[in-house]
XYZ file of C-alpha atoms in Angstrom:
598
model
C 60.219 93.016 58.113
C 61.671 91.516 55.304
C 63.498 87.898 55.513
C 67.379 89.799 55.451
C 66.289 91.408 58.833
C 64.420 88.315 60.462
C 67.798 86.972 59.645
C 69.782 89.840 61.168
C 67.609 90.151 64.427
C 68.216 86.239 65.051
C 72.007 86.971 65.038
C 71.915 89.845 66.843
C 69.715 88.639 69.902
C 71.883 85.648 71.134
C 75.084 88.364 71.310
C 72.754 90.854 72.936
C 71.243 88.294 75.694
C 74.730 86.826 76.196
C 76.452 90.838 76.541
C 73.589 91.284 78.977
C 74.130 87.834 81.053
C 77.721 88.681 81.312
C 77.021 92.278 82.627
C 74.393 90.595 85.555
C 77.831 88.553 85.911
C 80.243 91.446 86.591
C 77.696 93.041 89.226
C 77.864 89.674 91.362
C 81.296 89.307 91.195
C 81.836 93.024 91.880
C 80.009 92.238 95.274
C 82.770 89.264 95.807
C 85.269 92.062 94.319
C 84.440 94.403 97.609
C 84.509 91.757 100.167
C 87.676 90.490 99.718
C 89.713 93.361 99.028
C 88.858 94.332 102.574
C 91.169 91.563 104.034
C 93.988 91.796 102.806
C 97.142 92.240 105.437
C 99.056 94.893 106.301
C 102.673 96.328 104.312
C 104.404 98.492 106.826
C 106.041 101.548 104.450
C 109.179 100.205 104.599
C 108.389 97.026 102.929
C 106.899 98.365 100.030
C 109.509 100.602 98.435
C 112.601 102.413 99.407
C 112.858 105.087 101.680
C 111.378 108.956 100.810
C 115.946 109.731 101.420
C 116.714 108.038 97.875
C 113.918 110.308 95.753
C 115.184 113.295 98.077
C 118.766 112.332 97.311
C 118.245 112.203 93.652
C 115.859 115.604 93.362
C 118.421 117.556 95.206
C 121.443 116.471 92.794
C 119.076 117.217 89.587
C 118.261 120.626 90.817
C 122.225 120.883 92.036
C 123.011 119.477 88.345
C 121.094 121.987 86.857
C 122.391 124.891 88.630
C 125.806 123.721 87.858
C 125.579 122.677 84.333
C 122.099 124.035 82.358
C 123.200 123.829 78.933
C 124.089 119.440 79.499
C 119.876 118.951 81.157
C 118.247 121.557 79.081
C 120.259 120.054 75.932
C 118.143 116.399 76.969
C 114.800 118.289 77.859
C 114.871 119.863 74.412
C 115.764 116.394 72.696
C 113.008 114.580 74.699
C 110.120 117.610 73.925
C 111.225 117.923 70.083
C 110.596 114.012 69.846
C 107.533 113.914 71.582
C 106.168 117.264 69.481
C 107.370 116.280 65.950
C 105.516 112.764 66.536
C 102.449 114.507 67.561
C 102.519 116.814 64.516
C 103.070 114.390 62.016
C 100.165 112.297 63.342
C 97.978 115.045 63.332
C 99.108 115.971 59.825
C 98.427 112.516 58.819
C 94.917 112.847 60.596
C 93.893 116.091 58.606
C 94.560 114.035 55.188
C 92.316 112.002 56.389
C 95.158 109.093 56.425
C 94.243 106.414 59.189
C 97.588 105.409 59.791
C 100.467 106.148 61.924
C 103.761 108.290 61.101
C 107.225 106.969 61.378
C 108.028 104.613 64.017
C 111.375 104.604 65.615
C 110.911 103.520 68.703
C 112.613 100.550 69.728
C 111.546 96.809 69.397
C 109.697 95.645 72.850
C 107.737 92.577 73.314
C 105.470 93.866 75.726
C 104.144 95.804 72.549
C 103.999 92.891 69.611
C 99.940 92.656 68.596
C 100.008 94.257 65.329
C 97.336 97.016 66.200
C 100.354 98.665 67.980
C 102.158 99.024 64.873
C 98.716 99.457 62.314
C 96.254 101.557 64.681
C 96.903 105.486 64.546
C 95.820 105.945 68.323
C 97.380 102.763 69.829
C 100.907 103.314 68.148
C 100.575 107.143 68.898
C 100.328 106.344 72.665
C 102.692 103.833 72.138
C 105.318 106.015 71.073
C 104.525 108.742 73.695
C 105.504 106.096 76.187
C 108.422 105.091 74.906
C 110.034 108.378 74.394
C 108.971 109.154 77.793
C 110.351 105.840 79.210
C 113.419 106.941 77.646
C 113.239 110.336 78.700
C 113.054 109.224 82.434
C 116.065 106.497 81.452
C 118.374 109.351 80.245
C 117.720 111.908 82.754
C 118.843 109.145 85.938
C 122.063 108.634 83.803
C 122.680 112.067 83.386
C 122.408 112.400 87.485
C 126.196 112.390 88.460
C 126.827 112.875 92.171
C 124.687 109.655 93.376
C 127.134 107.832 94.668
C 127.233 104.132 92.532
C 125.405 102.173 94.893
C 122.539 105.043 95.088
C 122.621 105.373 91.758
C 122.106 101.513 90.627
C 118.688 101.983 93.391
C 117.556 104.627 91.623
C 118.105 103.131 88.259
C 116.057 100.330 89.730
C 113.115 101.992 91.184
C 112.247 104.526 88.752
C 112.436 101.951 85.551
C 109.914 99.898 88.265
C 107.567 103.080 88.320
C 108.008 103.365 84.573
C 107.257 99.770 83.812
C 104.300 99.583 85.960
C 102.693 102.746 83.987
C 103.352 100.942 80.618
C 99.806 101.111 78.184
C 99.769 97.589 78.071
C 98.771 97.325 81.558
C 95.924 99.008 81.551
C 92.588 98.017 79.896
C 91.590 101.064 77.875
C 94.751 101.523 76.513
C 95.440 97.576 75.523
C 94.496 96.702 72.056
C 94.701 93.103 72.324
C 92.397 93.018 75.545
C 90.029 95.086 73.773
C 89.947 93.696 70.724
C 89.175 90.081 72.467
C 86.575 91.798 74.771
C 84.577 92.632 71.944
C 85.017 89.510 69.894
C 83.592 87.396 73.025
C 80.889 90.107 73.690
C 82.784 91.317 77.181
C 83.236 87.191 78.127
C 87.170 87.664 77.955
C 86.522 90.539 81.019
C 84.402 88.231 83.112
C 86.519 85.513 83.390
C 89.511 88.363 84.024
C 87.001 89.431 86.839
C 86.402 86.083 87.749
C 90.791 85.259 88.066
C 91.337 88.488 89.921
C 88.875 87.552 92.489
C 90.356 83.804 92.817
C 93.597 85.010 93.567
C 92.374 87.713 95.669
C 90.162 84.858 97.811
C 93.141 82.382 97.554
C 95.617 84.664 99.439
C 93.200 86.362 101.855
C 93.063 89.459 99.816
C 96.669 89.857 99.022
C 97.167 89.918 94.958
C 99.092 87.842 93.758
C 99.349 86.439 90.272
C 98.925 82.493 89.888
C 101.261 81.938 87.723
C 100.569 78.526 86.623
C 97.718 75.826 87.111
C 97.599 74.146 90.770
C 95.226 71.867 89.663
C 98.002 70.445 86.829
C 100.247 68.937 89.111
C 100.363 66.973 92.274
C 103.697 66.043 94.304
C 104.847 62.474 93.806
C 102.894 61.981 90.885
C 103.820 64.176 87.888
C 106.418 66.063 89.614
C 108.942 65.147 92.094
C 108.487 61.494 90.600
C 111.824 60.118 90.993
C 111.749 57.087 93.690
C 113.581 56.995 96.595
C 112.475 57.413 100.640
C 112.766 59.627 103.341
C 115.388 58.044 105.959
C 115.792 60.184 108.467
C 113.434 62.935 109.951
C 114.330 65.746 112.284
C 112.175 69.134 113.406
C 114.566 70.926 110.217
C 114.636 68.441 107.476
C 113.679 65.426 106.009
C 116.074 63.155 104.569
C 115.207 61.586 101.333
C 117.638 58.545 99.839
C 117.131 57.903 96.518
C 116.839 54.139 95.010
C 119.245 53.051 92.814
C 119.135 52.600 88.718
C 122.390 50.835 88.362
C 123.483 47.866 89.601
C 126.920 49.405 90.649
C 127.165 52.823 92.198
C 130.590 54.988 93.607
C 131.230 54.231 96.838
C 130.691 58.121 97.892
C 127.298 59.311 98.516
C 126.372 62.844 97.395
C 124.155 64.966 99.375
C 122.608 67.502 98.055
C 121.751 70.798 100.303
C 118.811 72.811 98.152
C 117.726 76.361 99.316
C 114.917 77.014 102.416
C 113.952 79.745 100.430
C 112.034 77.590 97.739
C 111.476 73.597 97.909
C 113.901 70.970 96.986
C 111.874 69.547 93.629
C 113.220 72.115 91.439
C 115.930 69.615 90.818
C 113.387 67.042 89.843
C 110.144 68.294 88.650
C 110.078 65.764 85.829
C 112.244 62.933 84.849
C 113.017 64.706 81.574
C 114.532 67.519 83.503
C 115.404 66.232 87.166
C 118.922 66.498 88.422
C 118.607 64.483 90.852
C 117.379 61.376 88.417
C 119.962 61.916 86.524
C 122.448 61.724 89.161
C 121.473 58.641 90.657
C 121.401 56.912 86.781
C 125.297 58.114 86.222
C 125.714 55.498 89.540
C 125.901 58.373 92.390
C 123.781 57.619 96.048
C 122.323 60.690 95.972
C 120.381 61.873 99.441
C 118.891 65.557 99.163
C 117.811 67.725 101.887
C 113.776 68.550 102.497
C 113.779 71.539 104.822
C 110.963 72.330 106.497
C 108.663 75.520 106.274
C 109.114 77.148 109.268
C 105.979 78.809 111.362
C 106.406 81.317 113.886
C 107.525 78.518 116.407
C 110.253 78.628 114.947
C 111.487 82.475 115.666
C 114.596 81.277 117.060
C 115.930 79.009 114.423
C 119.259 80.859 113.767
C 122.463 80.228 111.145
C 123.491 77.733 113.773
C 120.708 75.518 114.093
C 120.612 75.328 110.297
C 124.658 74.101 110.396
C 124.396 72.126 113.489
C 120.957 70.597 113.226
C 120.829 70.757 109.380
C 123.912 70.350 107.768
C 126.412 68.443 110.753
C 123.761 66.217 111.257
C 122.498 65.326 108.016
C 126.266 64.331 106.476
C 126.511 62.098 110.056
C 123.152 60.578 109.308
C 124.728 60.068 105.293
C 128.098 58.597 106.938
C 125.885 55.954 109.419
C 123.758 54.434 106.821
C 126.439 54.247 103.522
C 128.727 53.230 106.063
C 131.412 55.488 104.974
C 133.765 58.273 106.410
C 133.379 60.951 103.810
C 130.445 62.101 101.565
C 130.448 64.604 98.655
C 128.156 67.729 99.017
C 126.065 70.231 97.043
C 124.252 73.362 97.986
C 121.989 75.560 95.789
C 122.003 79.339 96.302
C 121.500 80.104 100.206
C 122.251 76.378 100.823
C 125.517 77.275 98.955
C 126.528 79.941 101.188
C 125.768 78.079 104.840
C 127.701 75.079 103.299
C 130.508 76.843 102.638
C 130.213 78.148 105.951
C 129.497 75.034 107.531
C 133.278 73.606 105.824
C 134.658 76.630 107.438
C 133.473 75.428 110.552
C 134.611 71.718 110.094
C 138.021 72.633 109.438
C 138.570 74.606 112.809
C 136.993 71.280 114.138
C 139.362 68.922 112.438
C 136.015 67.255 110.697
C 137.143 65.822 107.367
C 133.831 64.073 106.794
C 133.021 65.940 103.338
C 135.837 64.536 100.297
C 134.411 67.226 97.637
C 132.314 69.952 97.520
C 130.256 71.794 94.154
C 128.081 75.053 94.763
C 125.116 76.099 92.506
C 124.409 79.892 92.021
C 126.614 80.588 95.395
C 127.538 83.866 96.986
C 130.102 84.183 99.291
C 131.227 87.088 98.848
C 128.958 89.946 98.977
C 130.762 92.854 98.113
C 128.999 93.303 95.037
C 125.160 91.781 95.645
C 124.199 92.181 92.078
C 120.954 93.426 90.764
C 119.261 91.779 94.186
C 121.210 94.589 96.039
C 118.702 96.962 95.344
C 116.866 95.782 98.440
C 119.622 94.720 100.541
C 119.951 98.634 101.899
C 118.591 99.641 105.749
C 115.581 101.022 104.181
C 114.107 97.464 103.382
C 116.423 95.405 105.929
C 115.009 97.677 108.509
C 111.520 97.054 107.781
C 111.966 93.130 107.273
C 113.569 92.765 110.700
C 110.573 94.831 112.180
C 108.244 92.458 109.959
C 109.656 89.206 111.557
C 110.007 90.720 115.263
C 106.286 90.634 115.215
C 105.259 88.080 113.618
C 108.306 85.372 114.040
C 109.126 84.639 110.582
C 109.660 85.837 107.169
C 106.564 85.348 104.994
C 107.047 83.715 101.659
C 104.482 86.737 100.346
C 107.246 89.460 100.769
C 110.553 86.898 99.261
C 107.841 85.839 96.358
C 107.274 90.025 95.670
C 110.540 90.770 95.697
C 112.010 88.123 93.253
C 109.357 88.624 91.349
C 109.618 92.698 90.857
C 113.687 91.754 89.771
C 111.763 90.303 86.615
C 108.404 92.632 87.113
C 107.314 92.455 83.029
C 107.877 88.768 83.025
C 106.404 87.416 86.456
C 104.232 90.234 87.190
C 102.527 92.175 85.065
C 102.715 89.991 81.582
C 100.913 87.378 83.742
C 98.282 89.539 84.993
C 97.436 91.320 81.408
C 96.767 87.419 80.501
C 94.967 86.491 83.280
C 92.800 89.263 84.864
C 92.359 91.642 81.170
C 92.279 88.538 79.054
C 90.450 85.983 81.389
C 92.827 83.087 80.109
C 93.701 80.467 82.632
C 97.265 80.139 83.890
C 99.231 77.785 81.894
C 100.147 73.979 83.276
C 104.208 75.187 83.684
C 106.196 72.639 86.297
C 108.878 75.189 86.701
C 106.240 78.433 87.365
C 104.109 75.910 89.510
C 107.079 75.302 91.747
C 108.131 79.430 91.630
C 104.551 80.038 92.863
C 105.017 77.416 96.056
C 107.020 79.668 98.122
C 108.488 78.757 101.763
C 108.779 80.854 105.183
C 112.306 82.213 106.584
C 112.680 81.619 110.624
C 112.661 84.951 111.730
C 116.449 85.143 113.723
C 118.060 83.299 110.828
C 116.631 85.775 108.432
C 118.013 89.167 110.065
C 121.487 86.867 110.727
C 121.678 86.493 106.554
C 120.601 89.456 105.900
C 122.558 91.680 108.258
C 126.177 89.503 108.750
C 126.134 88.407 105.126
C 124.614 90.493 102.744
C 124.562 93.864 104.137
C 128.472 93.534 106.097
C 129.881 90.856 104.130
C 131.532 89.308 107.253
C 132.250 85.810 105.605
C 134.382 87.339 103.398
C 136.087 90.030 105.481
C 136.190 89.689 109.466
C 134.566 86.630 109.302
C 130.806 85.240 110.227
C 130.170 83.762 113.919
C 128.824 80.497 113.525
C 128.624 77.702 116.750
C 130.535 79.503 118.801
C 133.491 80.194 115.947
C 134.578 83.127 113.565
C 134.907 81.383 110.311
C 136.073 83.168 107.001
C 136.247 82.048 103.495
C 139.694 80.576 102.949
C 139.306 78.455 105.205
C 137.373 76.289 102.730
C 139.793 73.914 101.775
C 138.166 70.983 100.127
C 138.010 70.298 96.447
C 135.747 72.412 95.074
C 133.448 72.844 91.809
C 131.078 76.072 91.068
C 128.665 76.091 88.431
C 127.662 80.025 88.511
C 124.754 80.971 85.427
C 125.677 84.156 83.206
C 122.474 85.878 83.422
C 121.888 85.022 87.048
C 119.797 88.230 88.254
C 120.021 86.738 92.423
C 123.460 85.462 92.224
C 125.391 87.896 90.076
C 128.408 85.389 88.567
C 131.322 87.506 88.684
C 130.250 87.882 92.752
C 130.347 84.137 92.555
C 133.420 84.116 90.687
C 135.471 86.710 93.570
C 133.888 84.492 96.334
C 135.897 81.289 94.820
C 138.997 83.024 93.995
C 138.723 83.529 97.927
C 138.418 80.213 98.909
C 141.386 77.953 100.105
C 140.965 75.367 98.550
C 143.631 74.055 95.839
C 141.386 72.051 93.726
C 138.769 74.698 91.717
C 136.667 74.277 89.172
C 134.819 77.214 87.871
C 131.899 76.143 85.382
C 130.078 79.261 83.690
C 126.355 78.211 82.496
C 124.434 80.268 79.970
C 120.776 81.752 81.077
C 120.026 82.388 84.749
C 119.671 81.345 88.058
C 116.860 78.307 87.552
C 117.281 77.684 84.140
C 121.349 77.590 83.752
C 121.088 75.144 86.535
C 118.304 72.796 85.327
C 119.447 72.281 81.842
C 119.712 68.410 81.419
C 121.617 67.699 78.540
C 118.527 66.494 76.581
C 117.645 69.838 75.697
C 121.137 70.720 74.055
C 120.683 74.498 75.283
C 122.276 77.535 76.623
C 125.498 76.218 76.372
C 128.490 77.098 79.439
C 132.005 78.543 79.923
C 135.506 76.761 81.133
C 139.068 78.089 81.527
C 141.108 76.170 84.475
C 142.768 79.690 85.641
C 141.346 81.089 88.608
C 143.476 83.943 88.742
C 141.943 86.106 86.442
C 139.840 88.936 86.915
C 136.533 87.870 86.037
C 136.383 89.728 82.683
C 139.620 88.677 81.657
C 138.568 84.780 83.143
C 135.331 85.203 80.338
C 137.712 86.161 77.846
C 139.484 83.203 77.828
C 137.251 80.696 78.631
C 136.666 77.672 76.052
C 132.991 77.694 75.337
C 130.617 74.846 74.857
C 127.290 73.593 73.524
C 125.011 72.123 75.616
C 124.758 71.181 79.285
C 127.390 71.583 81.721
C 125.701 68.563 84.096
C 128.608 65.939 81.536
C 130.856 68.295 82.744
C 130.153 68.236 86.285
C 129.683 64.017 86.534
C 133.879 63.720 84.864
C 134.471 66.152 87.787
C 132.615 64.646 90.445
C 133.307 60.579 89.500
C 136.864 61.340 90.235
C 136.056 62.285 93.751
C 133.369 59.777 94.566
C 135.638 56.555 94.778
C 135.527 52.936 93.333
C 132.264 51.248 92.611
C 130.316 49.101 94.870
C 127.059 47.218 94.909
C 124.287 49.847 94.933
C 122.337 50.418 98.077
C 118.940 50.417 98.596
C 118.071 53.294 100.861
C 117.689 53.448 104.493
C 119.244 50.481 107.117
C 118.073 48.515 110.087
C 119.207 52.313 112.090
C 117.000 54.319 109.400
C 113.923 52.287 108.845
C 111.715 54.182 106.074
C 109.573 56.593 107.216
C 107.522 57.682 104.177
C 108.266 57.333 100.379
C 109.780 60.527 98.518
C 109.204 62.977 98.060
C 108.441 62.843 101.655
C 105.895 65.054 104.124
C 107.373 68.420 104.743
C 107.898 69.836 101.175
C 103.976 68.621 101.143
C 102.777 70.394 104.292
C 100.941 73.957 104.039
């Protein structure tokens, strides 16, 4: 053996022993593999796609289509075929020369697709391309279906781009270039610690799958997120009420309370200081108090609209009133929070109850005529099923409102994070905002088919009106000053559906603030990041098109915006308060117990 192979054999052995260690690796976790996915729970049918009625809807108008009009789908089949051919000739022509490189590529740009050896390898781009024009293919021939009605239509443009983004090369190993290529670089390592994710998450959720999104062990509540001080003042079997301390010595004589969504938890307005609305509230001189709901368990089946307005919202502006010492408070609510507020002001006014001066909504519907790209899963098919789901079990599971959200942005919160974690075997990144998207809450069971049935699906708020405490409220009867910061992109609250909902309202005083990105982001933009920018115009009696149109933009944050708005309705300035009174002794510090509590 000469000294070049001694030399060669030394290198080679340490890969070989470490291939081989990582192989006796996959067979053990293989074992764990097996075991686990044996427990994970039940999905009745109709919570895990739409009903067989839409496919059979859509087959029988293409076959109807086609009868009708041959010359308009065999016009598409022959541009989709002569595509797909002429690529696969010219690849093989390039082949035969003995060329290793790809033909033309005119598929379009898609980030899913950006390693090079997508654009540089002859097989990866060839299968690339296949998809594509297939992807396309599928696109096209759901436009070209014309007797859907629009509503069946938008479903079916929905679900079929799901099927065709969940087939997409880059989600499987074989056919992913980048996994590969680092599978072979750490001699099969990168698969291992894949293995070795998929199995966590599998073992974390009781053999449900679902991605981890970001690093649990990065943050901890009241220490590196939800940091701002304050204390929890008042404490019922709904909520938690946390008072904030002060940062100035003078504050506005108003107290703001701020109503988040039971969907998610409250810290999404303060998951650092650098981004936290609520810090940044209480330093412009507002007494800010902010809801903590609780996470229901199946005790609490019963827990309807009411008890959220009565027990929730009634009493925690009384409790707000008692300790400031005032008679009226200004209010915020986030999303769902939005919605019960404003029905919850509908209410006070048939009750004479003037106790809230102003009001602002984040991301609100109130009118759900048009339920936006969230719709898709608002028919009886799913609504059915969910309402079966929490007869049995008593509430709404945070695994089935996690899924869904997340399958409205599949590429982004499903399967991108899974190609990284479970192909790749990186670890999830340390991301505050994904951290709180993965810490999902429960829905009481009654209040859940109320929502989903009286307000999404019949739209009674807006139309008969909604049955709430023994009263039919509607929508113009909220009277109070209002601001509503909708977010252009918003993919859960659709802004022109926010938009109709306050042209509805009865209230004189409107402000109508139009954030750039979506429905987290347009909201927490503090103005230290200078992004996104948002949209004014003081006429509300535009269509919503027409309202864009002429809307002043701006750079920046709209939360400036917001504080000239609200410091005109929050009165003169007093000596701050320090929260809680001898009535509301301190019961923990914030960010309190129940947003903690599994």
């Amino acid at each position: 053996m000469t000294t070049n192979d001694s030399i060669e054999a030394a290198n080679v052995s340490p890969n070989v022993a470490k291939l081989e260690a990582n192989l006796t690796r996959v067979e053990e976790l293989t074992q764990r593999l097996l075991k686990v996915m044996g427990h994970g729970r039940h999905v009745a049918p109709a919570l895990q796609g739409p009903s067989q009625e839409l496919y059979l809807k859509a087959a029988t108008a293409y076959m109807t289509e086609m009868m009708h009009n041959p010359a308009k789908l065999l016009e598409h089949q022959l541009q989709f075929w002569s595509k797909s051919v002429k690529h696969y000739v010219e690849a093989q022509h390039l082949l035969a020369q003995g060329k290793l490189e790809p033909p033309t590529d005119e598929t379009p740009k898609d980030r899913r697709f950006s390693h090079e050896l997508w654009e540089t390898n002859p097989y990866f781009n060839f299968i690339k391309q296949q998809y594509l024009m297939n992807a396309s293919a599928v696109q096209q021939a759901v436009e070209d279906i014309e007797t859907l009605d629009s509503e069946e239509k938008k479903r079916l443009r929905y679900f079929s781009q799901q099927i065709v983004d969940m087939v997409s090369p880059t989600n499987f190993l074989p056919t992913n270039p980048e996994a590969l290529a680092l599978a072979a670089e750490t001699e099969g390592e990168s698969l291992v610690a894949g293995l070795e994710n998929l199995i966590a998450d599998l073992e974390a959720n009781d053999g449900d799958l679902v991605v981890t999104l970001a690093d649990k062990k990065a943050f901890k509540l009241g220490e590196n997120l939800a940091t701002t001080p304050g204390s929890v003042v008042f404490r019922n079997h709904l909520f938690e009420l946390i008072q904030y301390a002060p940062t100035t010595d003078m504050v506005y004589s108003t107290p703001l309370i701020i109503f988040p969504p039971w969907i998610n938890k409250f810290y999404i307005l303060d998951l650092k200081p650098q981004n936290s609305l609520i810090k940044w509230a209480v330093d412009q001189g507002y007494t800010v108090f902010v809801v903590s709901w609780v996470n229901p368990n199946p005790g609490y089946r019963e827990t309807s609209m009411t008890d959220y307005v009565e027990s929730g919202y009634l009493t925690a502006i009384n409790e707000v009133k008692d300790i400031c010492g005032v008679k009226k408070v200004n209010a915020v609510g986030y999303c769902i929070a939005g919605t019960t507020l404003a029905l919850t002001l509908a209410l006070m006014k048939k009750r004479k109850d003037t106790s809230v001066n102003a009001v602002t909504f984040f991301t609100t519907l109130t009118d759900f005529s048009d339920r936006g790209e969230v719709g898709v899963f608002l028919d009886d098919d799913f609504v059915d099923g969910i309402e079966a789901e929490v007869a049995e079990t008593g509430i709404l599971d945070s695994f089935f409102m996690s899924r869904t959200f997340s399958y409205l942005r599949s590429n982004d919160l499903i399967y991108g994070p899974a190609i990284k974690s479970y192909m790749m075997g990186k670890a999830p990144p340390a991301f505050d905002l994904l951290y709180w998207n993965g810490d999902g809450t429960n829905l009481p069971a009654k209040m859940s088919v109320e929502y989903l049935r009286g307000l999404c699906q019949h739209d009674k708020f807006a139309t008969d009106g909604f049955e709430i405490a023994g009263e039919v409220v509607k929508l113009d009867e909220v009277t109070v000053p209002l601001c509503a910061i909708a977010c252009e992109t918003d993919h859960i609250a659709a802004w022109k559906s926010s938009y109709a909902g306050v042209q509805q309202m009865g209230s004189k005083d409107k402000t109508f603030i139009l954030s750039g990105s979506g429905h987290i982001a347009g909201i927490v933009n503090p103005p230290s990041k200078n992004k996104y920018g948002y949209y004014t115009n003081p006429e509300m009696g535009l269509t919503a098109d027409d309202w864009l149109d002429a809307a002043d933009q701006h750079e920046g944050s709209w939360w400036p915006t917001w504080d000239k708005w609200l410091s005109q309705k929050s009165g003169k300035k007093i000596a701050a308060r320090e929260p809680g009174d001898a009535d509301h002794p301190v019961l923990a510090p914030a960010p309190g117990t129940y947003v903690v509590a599994k």
